[in-house]
GROMACS .gro file of C-alpha atoms in nm:
model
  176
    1UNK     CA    1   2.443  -1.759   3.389
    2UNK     CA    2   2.487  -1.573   3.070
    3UNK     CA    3   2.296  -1.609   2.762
    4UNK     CA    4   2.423  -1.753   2.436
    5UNK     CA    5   2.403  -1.534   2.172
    6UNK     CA    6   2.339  -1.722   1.851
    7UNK     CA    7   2.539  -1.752   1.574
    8UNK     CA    8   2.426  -1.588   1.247
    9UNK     CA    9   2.366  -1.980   1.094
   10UNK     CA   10   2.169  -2.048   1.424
   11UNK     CA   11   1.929  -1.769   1.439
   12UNK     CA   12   1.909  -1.802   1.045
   13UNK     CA   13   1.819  -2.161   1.059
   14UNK     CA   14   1.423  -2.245   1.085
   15UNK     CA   15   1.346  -2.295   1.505
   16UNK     CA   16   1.305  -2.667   1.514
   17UNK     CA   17   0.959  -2.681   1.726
   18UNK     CA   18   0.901  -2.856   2.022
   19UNK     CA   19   0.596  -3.038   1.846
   20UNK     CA   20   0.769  -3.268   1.638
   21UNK     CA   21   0.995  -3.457   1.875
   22UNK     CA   22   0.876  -3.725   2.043
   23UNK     CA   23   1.003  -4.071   1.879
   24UNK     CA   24   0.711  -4.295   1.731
   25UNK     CA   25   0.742  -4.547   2.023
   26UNK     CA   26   0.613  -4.295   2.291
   27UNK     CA   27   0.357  -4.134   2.091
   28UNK     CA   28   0.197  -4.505   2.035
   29UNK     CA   29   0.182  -4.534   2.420
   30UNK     CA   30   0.094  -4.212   2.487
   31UNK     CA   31  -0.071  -4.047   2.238
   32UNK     CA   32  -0.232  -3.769   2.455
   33UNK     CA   33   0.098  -3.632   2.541
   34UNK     CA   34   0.191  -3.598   2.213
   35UNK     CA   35   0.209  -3.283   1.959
   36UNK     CA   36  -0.009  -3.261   1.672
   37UNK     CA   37   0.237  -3.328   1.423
   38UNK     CA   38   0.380  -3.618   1.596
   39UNK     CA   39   0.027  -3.778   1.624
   40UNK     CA   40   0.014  -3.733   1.253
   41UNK     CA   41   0.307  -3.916   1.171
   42UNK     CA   42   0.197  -4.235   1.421
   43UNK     CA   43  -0.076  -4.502   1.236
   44UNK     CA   44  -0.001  -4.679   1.614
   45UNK     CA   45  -0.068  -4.306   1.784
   46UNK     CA   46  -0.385  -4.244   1.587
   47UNK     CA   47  -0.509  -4.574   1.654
   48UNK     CA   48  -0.451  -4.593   2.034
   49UNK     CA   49  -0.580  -4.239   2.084
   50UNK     CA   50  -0.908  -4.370   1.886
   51UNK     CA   51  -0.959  -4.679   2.106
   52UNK     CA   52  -0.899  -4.432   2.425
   53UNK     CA   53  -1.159  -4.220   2.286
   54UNK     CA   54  -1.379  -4.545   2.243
   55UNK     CA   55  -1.311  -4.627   2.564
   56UNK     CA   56  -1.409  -4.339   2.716
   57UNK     CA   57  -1.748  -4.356   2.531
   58UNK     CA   58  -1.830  -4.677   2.690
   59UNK     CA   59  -1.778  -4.518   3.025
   60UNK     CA   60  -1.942  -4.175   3.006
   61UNK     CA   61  -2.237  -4.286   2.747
   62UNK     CA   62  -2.464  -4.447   3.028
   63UNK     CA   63  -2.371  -4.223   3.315
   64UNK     CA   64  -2.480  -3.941   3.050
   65UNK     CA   65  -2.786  -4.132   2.955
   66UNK     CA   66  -2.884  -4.230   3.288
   67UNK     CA   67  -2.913  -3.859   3.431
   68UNK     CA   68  -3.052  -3.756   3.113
   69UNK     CA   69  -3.360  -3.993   3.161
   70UNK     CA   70  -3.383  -3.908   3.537
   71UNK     CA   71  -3.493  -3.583   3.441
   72UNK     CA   72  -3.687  -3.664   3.130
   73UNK     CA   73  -3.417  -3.433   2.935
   74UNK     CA   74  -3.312  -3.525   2.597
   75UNK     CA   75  -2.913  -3.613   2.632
   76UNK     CA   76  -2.585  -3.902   2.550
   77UNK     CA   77  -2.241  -3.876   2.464
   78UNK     CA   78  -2.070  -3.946   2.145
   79UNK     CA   79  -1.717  -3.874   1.966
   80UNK     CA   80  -1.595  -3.582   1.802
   81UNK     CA   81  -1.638  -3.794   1.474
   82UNK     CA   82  -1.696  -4.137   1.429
   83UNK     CA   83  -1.391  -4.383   1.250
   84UNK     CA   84  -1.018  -4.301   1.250
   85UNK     CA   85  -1.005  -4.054   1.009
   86UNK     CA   86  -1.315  -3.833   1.087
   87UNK     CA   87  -1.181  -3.829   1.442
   88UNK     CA   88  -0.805  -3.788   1.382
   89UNK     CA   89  -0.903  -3.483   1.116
   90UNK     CA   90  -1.132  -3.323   1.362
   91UNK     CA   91  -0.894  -3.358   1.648
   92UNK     CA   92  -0.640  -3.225   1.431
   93UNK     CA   93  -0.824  -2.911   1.284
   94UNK     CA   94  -0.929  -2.821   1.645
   95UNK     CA   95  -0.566  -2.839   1.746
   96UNK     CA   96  -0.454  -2.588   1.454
   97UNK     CA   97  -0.788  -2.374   1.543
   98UNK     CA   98  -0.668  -2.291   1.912
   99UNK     CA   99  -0.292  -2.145   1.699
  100UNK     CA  100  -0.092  -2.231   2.006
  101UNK     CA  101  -0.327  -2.337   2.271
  102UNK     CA  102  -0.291  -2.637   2.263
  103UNK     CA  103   0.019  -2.812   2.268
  104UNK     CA  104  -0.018  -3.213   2.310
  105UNK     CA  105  -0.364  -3.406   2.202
  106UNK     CA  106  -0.479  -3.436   2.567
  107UNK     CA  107  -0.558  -3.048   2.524
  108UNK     CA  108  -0.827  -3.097   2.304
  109UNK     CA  109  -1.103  -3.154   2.548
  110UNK     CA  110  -1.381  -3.283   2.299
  111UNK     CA  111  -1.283  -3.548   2.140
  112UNK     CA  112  -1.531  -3.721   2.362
  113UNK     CA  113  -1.840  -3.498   2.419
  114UNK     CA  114  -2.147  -3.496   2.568
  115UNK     CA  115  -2.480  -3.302   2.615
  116UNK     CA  116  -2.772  -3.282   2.857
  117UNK     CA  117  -3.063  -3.054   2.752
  118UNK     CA  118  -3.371  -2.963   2.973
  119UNK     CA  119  -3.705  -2.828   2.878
  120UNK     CA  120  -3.581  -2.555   3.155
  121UNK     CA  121  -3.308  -2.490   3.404
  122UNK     CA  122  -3.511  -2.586   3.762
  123UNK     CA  123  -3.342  -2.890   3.749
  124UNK     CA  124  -3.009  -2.765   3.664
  125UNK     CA  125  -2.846  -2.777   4.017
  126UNK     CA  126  -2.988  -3.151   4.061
  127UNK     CA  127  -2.841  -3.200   3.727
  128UNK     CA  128  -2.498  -3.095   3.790
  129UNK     CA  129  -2.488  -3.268   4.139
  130UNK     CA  130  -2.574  -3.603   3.928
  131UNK     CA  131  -2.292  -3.548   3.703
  132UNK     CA  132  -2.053  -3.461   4.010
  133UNK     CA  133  -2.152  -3.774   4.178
  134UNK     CA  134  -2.115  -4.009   3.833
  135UNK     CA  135  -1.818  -3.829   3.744
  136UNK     CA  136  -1.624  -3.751   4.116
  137UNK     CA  137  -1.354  -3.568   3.896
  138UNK     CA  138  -1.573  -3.313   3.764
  139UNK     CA  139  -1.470  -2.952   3.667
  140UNK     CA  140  -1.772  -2.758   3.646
  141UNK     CA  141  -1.781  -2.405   3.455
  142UNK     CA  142  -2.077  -2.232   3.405
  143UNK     CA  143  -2.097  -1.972   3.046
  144UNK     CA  144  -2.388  -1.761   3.053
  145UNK     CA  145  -2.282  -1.558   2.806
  146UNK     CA  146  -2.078  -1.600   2.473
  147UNK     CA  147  -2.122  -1.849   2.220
  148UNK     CA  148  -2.196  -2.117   2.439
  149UNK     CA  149  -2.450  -1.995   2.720
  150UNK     CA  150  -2.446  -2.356   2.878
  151UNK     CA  151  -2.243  -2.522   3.182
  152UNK     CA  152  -1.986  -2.727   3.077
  153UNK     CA  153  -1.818  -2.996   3.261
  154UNK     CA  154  -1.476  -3.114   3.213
  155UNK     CA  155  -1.422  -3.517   3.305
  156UNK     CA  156  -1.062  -3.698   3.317
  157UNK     CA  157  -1.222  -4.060   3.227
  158UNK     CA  158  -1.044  -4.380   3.338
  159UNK     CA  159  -0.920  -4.414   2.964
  160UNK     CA  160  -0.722  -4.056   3.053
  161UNK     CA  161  -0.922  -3.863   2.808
  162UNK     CA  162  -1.109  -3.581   2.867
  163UNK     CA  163  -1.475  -3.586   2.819
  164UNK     CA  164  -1.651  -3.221   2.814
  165UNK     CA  165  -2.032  -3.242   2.846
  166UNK     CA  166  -2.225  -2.944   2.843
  167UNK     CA  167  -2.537  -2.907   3.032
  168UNK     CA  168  -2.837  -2.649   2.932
  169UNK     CA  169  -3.215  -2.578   2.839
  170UNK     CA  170  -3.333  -2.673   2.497
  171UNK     CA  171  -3.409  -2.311   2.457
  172UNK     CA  172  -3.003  -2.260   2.404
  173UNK     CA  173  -2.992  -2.579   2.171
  174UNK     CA  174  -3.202  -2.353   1.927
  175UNK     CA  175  -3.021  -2.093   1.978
  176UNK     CA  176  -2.714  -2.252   1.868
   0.00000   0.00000   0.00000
């Protein structure tokens, strides 16, 4: 088909974005499918995407725990910030940060986070294998270099949000 070419009001008038469409009555239901801006705009949104984020603590925290003990490591899970408006700013900023991204909440991948830390990496593959078997939906991806020289793994929790934990020595926790 052919193309419309705009008018000059049309391609004169400011693009209405994508991000700032969906009515208040989804983005309460589902708040990781919304844009940032929508969130923003939604007390309900907010809320519900804090009590998923809750939710998801409950489940990961003792997994995360549980293999962190197995291995005497230090390790446990935690939000991005704790209350509504810590975590709803932080979310946010992290959002803006990624300039394009990201483009609904379920994006940001930390809002529940997580990290397992081992006097040295021996146990690293026994590690990992724990977390694959607590978490069956694991994504695994291992960063030896760059600012973040530790294996993260990328969970889909029951709540639907995405839990990252990342998985190194304590030798890379100084270093960060």
């Amino acid at each position: 088909g052919k193309t419309k070419t705009p008018t000059s009001e049309e391609a004169a008038a400011p693009r209405r974005r994508r991000d700032s469409t969906t009515p208040e009555s989804e983005v309460a239901k589902r708040p990781l499918d919304a844009h940032l801006e929508d969130l923003l705009k939604s007390d309900t949104g907010q809320r519900r995407l804090y009590q998923m984020a809750q939710d998801g603590l409950a489940e990961a925290s003792p997994k995360v725990t549980k293999i962190a003990e197995k291995y005497g490591a230090k390790g446990g899970a935690m939000l991005k910030r704790d209350g509504l408006d810590a975590f709803i700013g932080a979310a946010a900023e992290k959002y803006r940060r990624k300039d394009g991204k990201y483009t609904r909440m379920g994006d940001v991948g930390d809002m529940v986070r997580g990290r397992i830390s081992l006097d040295d990496d021996t146990k690293m593959d026994a590690v990992i294998k724990d977390i694959q078997d607590a978490f069956p939906n694991a994504k695994v991806d291992a960063k030896d270099d760059g600012p973040y020289p530790r294996t993260h793994v990328a969970v889909e929790l029951e709540s639907g949000i995405r839990f990252e934990l990342q998985v190194g020595t304590n030798a890379t926790d100084r270093f960060l």
